[in-house]
XYZ file of C-alpha atoms in Angstrom:
557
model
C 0.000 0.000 0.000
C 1.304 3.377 -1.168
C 0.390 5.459 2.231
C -0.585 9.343 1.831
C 1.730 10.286 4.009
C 4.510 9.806 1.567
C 4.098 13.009 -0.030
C 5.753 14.297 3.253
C 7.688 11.892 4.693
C 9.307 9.690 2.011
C 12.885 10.533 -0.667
C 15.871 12.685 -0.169
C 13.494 15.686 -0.852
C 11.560 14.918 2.383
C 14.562 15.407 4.796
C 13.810 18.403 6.096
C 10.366 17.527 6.518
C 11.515 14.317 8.720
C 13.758 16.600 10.944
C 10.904 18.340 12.042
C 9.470 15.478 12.889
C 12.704 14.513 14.746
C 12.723 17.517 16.905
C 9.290 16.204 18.085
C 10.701 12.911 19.292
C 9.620 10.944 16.246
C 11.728 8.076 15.068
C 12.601 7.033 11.562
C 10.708 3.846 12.477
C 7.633 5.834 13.462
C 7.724 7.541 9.941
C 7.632 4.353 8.064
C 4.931 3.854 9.783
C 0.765 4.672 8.968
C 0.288 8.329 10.463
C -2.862 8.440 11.784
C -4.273 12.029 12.544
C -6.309 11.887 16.102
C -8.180 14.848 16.405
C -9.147 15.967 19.563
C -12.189 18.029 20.682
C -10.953 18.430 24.416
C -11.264 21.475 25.867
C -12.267 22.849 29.507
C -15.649 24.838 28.720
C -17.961 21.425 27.450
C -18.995 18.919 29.827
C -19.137 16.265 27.015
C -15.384 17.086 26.111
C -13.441 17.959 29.630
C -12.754 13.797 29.418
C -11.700 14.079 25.963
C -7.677 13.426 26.693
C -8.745 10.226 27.989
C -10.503 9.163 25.026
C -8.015 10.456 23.246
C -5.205 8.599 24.830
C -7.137 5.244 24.168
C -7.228 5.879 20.649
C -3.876 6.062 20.536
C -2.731 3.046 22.193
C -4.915 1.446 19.933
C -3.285 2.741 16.860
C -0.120 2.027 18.083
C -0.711 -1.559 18.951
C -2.036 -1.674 15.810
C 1.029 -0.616 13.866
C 0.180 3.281 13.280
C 1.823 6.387 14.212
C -1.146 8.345 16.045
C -0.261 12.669 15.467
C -2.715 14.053 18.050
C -4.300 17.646 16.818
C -7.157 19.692 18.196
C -10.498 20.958 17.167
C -12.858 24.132 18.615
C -15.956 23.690 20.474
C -18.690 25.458 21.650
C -21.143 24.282 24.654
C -24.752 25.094 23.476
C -26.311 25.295 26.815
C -23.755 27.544 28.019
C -24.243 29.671 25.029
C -27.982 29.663 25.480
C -30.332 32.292 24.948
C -28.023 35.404 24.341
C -25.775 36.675 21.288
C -23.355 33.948 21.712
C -25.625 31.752 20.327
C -25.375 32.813 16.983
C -21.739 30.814 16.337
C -22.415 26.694 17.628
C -23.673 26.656 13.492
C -21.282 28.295 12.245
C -18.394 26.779 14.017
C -19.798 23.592 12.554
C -18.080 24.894 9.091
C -15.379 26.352 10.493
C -14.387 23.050 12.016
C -14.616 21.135 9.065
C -12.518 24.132 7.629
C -10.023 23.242 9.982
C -9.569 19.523 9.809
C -9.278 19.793 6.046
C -6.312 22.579 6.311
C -4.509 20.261 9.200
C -5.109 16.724 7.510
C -4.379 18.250 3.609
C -1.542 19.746 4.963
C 0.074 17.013 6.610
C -1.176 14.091 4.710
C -2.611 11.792 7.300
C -2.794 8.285 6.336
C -6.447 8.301 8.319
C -8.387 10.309 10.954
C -9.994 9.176 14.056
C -12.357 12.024 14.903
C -13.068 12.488 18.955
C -15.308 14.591 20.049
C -19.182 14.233 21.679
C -21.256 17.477 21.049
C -23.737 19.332 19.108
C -22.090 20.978 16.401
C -18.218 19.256 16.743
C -19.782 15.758 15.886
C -21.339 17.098 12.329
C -18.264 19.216 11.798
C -16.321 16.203 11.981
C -17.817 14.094 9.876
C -18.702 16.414 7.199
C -14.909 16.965 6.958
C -14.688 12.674 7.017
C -17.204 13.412 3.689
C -14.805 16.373 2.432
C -11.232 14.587 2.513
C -12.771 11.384 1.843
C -9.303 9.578 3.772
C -10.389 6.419 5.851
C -11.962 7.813 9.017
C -13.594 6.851 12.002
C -15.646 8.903 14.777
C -15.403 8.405 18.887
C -17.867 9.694 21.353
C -16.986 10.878 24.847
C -20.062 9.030 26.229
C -23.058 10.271 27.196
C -23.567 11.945 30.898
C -25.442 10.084 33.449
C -29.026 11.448 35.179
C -29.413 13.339 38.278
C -31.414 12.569 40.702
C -33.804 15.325 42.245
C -36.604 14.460 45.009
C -36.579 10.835 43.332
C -36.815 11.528 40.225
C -34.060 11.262 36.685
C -33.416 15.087 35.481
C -31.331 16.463 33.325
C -30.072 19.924 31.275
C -33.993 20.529 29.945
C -35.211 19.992 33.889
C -33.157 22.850 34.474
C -34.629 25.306 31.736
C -38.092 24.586 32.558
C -37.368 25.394 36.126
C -36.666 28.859 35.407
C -40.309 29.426 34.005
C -41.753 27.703 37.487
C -39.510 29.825 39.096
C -40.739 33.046 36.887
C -44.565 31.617 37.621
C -43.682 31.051 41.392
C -44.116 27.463 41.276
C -40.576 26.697 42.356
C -38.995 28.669 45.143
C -35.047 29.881 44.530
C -33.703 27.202 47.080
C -35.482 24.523 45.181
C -34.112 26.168 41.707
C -30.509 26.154 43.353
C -31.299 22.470 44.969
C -31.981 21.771 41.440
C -29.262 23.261 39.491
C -26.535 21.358 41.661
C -27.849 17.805 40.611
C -29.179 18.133 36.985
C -26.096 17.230 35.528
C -24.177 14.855 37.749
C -20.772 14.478 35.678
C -19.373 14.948 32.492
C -20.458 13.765 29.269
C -23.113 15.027 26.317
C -26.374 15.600 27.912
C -28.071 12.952 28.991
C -31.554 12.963 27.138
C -31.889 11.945 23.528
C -30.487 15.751 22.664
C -28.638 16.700 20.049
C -25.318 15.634 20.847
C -26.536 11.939 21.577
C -28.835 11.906 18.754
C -25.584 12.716 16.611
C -23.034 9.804 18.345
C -25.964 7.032 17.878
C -26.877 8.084 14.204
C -22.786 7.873 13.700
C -23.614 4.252 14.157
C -26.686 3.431 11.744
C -24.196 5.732 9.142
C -21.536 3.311 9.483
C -18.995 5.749 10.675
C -19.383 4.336 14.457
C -18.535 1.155 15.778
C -21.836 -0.435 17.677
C -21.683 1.096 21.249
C -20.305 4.353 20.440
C -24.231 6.342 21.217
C -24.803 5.305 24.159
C -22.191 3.918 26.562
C -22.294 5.685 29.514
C -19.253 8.318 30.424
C -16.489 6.331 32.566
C -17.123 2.741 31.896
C -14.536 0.797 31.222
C -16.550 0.346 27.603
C -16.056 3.653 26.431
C -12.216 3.298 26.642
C -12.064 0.187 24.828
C -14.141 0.944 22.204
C -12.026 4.318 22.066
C -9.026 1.569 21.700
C -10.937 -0.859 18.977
C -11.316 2.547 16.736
C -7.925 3.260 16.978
C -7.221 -0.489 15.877
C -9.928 -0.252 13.393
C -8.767 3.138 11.254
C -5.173 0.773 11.137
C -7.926 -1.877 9.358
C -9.696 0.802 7.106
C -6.171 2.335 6.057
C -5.079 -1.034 4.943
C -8.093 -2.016 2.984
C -8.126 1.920 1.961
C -12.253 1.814 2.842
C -13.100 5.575 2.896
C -16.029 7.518 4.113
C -17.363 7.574 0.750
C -17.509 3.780 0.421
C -19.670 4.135 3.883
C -21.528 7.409 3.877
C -23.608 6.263 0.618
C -27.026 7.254 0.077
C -28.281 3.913 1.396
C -26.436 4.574 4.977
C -28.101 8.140 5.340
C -31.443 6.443 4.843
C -30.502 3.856 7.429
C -29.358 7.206 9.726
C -32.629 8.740 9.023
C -34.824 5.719 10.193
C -32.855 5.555 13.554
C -33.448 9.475 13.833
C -37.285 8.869 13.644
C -37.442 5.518 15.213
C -35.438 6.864 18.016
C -37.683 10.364 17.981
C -33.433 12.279 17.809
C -33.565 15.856 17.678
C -34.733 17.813 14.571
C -31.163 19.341 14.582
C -30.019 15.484 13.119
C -31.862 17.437 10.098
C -30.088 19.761 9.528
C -26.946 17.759 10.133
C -27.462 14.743 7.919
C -28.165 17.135 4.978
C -25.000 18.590 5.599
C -22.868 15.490 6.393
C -24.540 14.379 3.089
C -23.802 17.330 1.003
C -19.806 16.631 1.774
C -20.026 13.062 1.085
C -20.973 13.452 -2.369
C -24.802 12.837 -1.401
C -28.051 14.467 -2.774
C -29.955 14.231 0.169
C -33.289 16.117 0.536
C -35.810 17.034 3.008
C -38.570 15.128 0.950
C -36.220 11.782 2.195
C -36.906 12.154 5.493
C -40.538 12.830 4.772
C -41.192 9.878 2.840
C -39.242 7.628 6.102
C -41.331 9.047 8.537
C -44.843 8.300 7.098
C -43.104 4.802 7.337
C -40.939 4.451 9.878
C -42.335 3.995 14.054
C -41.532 5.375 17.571
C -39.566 2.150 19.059
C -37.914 4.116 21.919
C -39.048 7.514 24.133
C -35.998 9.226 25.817
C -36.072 12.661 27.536
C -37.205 14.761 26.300
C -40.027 12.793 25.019
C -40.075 10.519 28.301
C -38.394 10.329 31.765
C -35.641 8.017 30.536
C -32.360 8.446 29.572
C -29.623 7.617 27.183
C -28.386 5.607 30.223
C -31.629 3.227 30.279
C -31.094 3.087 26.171
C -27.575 1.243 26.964
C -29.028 -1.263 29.348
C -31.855 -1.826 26.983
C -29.479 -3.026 24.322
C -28.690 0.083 22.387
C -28.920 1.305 18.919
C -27.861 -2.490 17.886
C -31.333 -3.292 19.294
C -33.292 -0.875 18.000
C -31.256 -1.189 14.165
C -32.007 -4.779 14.557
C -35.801 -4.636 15.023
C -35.603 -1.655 11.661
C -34.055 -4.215 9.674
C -36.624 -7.059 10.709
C -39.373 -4.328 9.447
C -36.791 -4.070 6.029
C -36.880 -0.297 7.110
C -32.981 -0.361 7.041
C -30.599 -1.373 4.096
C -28.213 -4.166 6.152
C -25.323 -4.802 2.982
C -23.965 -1.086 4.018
C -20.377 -1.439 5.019
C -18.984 0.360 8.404
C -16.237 1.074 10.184
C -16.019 -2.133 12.065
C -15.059 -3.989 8.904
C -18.321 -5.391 8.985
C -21.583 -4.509 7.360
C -24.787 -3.370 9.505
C -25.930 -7.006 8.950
C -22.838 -8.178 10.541
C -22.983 -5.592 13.200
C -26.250 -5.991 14.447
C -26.880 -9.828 13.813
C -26.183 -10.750 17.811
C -28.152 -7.822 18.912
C -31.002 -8.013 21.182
C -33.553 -5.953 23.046
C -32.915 -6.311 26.814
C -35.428 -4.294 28.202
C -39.043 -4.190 26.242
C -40.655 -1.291 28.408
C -37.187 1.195 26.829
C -37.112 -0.175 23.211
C -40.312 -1.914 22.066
C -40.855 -4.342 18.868
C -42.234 -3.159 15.701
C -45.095 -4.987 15.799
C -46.002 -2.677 19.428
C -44.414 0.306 18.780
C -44.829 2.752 20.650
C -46.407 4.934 18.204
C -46.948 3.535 14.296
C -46.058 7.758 13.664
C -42.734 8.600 12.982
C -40.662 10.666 16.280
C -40.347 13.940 13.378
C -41.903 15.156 10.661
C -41.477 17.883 7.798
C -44.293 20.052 7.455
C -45.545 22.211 3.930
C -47.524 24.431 3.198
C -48.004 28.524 2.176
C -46.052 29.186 5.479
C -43.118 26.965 4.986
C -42.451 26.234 1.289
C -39.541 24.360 1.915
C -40.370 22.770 4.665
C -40.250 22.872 8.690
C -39.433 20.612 11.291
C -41.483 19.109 14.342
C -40.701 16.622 16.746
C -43.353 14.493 16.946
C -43.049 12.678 20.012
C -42.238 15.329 22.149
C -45.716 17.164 21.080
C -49.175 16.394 22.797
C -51.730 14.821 20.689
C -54.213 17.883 21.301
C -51.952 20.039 19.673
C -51.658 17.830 16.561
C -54.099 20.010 14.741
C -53.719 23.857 16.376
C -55.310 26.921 14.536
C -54.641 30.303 16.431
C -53.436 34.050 16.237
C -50.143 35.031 15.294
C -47.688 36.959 18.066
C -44.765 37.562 16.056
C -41.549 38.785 17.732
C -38.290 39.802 15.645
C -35.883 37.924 17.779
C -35.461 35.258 20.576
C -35.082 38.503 23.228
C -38.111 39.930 22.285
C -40.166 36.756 22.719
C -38.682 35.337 25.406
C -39.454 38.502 27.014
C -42.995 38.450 26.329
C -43.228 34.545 27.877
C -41.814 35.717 30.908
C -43.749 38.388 31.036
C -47.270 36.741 30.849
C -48.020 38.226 27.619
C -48.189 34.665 25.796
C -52.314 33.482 26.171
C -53.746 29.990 25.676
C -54.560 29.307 21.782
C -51.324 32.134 20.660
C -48.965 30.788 18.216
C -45.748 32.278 18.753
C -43.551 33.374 15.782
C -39.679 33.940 16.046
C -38.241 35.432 13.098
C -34.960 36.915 11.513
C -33.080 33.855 13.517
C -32.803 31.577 10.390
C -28.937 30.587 9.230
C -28.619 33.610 7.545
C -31.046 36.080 9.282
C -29.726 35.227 13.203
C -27.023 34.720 11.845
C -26.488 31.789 13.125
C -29.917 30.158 13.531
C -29.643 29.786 16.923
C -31.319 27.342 19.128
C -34.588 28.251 21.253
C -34.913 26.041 24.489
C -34.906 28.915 26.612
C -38.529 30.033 25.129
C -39.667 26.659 24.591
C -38.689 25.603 28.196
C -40.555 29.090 29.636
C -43.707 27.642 28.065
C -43.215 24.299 29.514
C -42.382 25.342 32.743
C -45.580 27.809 33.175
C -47.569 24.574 31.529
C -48.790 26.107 28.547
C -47.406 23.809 25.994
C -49.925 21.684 25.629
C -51.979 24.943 24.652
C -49.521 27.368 22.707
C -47.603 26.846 19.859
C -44.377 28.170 18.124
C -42.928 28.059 14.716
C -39.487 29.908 14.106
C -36.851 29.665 11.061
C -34.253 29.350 14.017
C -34.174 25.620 15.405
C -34.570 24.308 18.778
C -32.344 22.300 21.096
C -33.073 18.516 21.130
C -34.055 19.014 24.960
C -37.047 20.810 23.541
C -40.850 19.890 24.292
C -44.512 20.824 22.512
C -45.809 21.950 19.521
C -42.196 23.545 18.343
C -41.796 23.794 14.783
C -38.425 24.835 13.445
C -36.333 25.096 10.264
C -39.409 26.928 8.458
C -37.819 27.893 5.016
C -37.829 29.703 3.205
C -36.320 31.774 6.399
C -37.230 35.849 6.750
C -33.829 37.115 5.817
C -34.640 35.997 2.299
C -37.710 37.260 1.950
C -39.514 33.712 3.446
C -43.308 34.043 3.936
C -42.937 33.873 7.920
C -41.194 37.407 7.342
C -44.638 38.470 5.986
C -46.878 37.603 9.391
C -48.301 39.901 11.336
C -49.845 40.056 14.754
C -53.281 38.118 14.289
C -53.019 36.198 11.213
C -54.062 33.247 11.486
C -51.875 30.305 11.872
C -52.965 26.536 11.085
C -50.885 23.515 11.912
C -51.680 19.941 11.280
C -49.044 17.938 11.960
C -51.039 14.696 11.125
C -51.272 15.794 7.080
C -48.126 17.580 7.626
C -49.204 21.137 6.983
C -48.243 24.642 8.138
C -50.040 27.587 6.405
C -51.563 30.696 7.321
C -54.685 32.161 6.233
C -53.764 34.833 3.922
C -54.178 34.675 0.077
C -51.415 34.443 -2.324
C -51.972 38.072 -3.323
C -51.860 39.318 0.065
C -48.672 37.526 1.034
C -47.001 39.038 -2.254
C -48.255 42.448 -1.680
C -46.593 42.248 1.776
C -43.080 40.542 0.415
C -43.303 44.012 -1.945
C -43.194 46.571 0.828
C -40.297 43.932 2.760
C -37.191 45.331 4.095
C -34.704 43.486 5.818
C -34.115 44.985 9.108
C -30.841 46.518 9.785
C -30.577 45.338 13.391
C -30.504 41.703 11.508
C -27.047 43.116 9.600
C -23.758 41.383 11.461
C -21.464 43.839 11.967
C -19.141 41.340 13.865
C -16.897 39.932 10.803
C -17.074 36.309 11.160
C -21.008 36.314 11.483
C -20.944 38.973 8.371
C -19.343 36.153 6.531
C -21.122 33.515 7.456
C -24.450 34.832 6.964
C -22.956 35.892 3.255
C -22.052 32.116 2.342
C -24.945 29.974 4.570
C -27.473 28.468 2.426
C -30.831 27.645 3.641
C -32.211 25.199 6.737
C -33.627 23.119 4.053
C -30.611 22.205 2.510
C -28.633 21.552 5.792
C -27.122 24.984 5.829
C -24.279 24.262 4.342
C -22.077 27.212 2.233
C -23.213 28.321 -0.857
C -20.753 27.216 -3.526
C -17.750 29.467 -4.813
């Protein structure tokens, strides 16, 4: 095998690239060797990445004792909770393309021989593998492991607990020593989240796309499991590098359809939306929103975790794991099983010994626990492109919702009015100008979602927004709605009492306005100059960001 890093490391013309390497410690044996790039998401600000070095460090005695050189390097992060509901969360989506950014300019210009991609949160995990899709050199992605429960007067909570505390608090249903009681158990160690978030809904669709090996979504921060399956990776990219199987030869069309199935049998967060359309887009991939529509007419609810239930990602472990619930997708032939993956095995392979451990976490497809997909992509005169919903976490009641717009330019401004009591029974809220391009950013809107849930009006308000919500959201919270009202999307047109209609059911968002009205209005539009970025990197970002529907990825150029 003819290995990459040649180009660097190999003839008389390469000897003053090898005594750099030498000043490092590096032997000539260690340059004959397979240099494998680890890339390493640690960093003190995420609780899913503050154990990264460990992870880390198992990966690279795996390498080794595989034959490899590992050449650790690292990669950005941003926490989205921390960032939360104020400006700074207008860059987790961005960074997403600035760390793909990155691992191409360190991997192109060193010529790794193949990537092992560590990392465990929202935007870092997508980043990662969209650059897997980009440089198309064998690859492989690690989790940190997901956080474990806390426990508050007897009952599992977690990171959205906390958020819909502060609107009992605001309501004066919880008093501040139970908010503080509260605060100092909801998230017990380190680790991504522990609901069926984003950043778990990412590392367990990593395994139905092949890029994972089985385990890597939902074993539990510091078992002894996460550190050998870090080691197995780094033995497995030494596998992949000799057989030269590359992202492309897993990421195929047929593994994003298997990724999509988990998303909605597992009821992930709409954000795995976005994310697979972009992961997609740098594989090579024409993936479209209409995909995931035609799946979830199709595909059922085999497992409720937080936010959609009380359990966690913990009880999904003990219940067998994604395995499991692949397993009972390809006894439905819902899932395509001759994909290939990481392990050197294809998902037939991978998931042949699974089993379901636990029938009350992960139920059979013949007793689902709902025959309706966990999310859905909505149409209509309000969202010609589409928006997002996550089924499971909505009540039935609000399946079909007609009410009065209260439209609000920004997250502030409606946040704000939820806190305030402003927000009545049968109001659909509207958050504009907080799309990719509009926010920038798109940010993410659990704070307002969790105010409504927290002062229990979710089961009797809606909200629709071109921003997106966290995967710790709950209720009738529609997101991605495209096109957004930076470019002139109809949900820049609302007003303050149109009316809104949803029916998730027939998978419909419109409002009541004719065709002639909503043109007349797009005619007197103006993009307001508060949604302008003066900050640089947001400036060029919002120039280059395509829309939600199309995974947000950067225009081309």
């Amino acid at each position: 095998m003819e290995k990459n890093s040649n180009i660097v490391m190999k003839g008389a013309n390469r000897a003053p690239h090898r005594s750099l390497f030498y000043a490092m410690g590096y032997t000539k044996e260690d340059l004959e060797k397979p240099n494998i790039g680890v890339v390493n998401a640690f960093n003190e600000i995420i609780p899913g990445h503050i154990q990264l070095n460990d992870i880390a460090q198992a990966v690279k005695i795996g390498v080794s004792a595989a034959g490899g050189i590992p050449m650790e390097f690292p990669a950005i992060g941003i926490c989205d909770g921390i960032a939360m509901n104020h400006q700074g969360m207008k860059y987790p989506l961005a960074s997403r393309e600035l760390i793909a950014d990155s691992i191409e300019a360190v991997a192109m210009a060193h010529r790794f021989d193949g990537l092992v991609l560590v990392a465990n949160c929202d935007k870092i995990v997508p980043g990662m593998l969209m650059a897997a899709g980009r440089l198309n050199i064998p690859a492989i992605y690690v989790s940190g492991g997901p956080m474990l429960a806390g426990q508050h007067a007897g009952q599992d909570v977690d990171l959205s607990t906390m958020f819909e505390a502060v609107g009992k608090y605001n309501q004066k249903k919880m008093s501040e020593e139970e908010l503080t009681e509260l605060e100092n158990c909801a998230c017990p160690t380190a680790g991504s989240c522990s609901g069926l978030f984003t950043a778990n809904s990412m590392n367990c669709l990593s395994e139905a796309l092949g890029m994972a090996l089985p385990g890597n979504g939902t074993i539990p921060i510091g078992y002894g499991a996460r550190k050998q399956l870090a080691n197995q990776a780094g033995k497995a990219i030494m596998n992949l590098v000799k057989k030269q199987i590359k992202p492309r030869d897993i990421m195929t069309a047929n593994a994003f359809e298997n990724a999509i199935a988990l998303d909605l049998a597992m009821a992930g967060s709409t954000n795995t939306v976005l994310h697979l359309l972009a992961i997609a887009h740098e594989a090579g991939i024409n993936l479209e929103l209409k995909t995931f529509d035609k799946l979830s007419r199709i595909v059922p609810i085999l497992t409720k975790i937080s936010p959609s239930s009380s359990l966690h990602v913990t009880d999904l472990y003990f219940a067998g794991g994604i395995q499991a619930i692949l397993k009972e997708l390809a006894e439905a032939k819902l899932i395509h099983t001759d994909e290939m993956t990481v392990s050197g095995r294809n998902m037939g392979q991978n998931i042949a010994s699974a089993k379901i451990k636990n029938s009350e976490v992960i139920k059979k497809n013949n007793d689902p626990y709902s025959k309706e997909s966990g999310i859905a992509v909505l149409y209509g005169n309000l969202a010609p492109e589409g928006g997002v919903v996550k089924v499971s976490a909505v009540s039935k009641k609000m399946y079909a919702f007609e009410g009065p717009a209260r439209v609000f330019n920004s997250e502030e401004e409606a946040y704000q009015a939820i806190m305030d009591g402003e927000i009545k029974k049968g109001d659909v809220v509207v958050i504009r100008y907080e799309g990719p391009k509009g926010g920038p950013g798109m940010r993410e809107m659990l704070a307002p979602t969790s105010a409504l849930c927290g002062m229990e009006l979710d089961n009797d308000v809606a909200l629709l927004t071109d921003g997106r919500f966290s995967g710790a959201t709950r209720g009738a919270a529609i997101g991605h709605v495209s096109p957004e009202a930076a470019e002139k999307g109809p949900i820049g047109m609302i007003e303050d009492g149109d009316m809104i209609k949803i029916d998730i059911s027939n998978r419909e968002l419109s409002v009541k306005l004719t065709e002639e009205e909503l043109k007349k209005r797009e005619s007197q539009w103006s993009l307001p100059e508060r949604n302008i970025p003066s900050n640089y990197y947001l400036r060029r970002y919002a120039y280059l960001v395509t829309s939600a529907s199309t995974g947000a990825v950067f225009r081309e150029v």
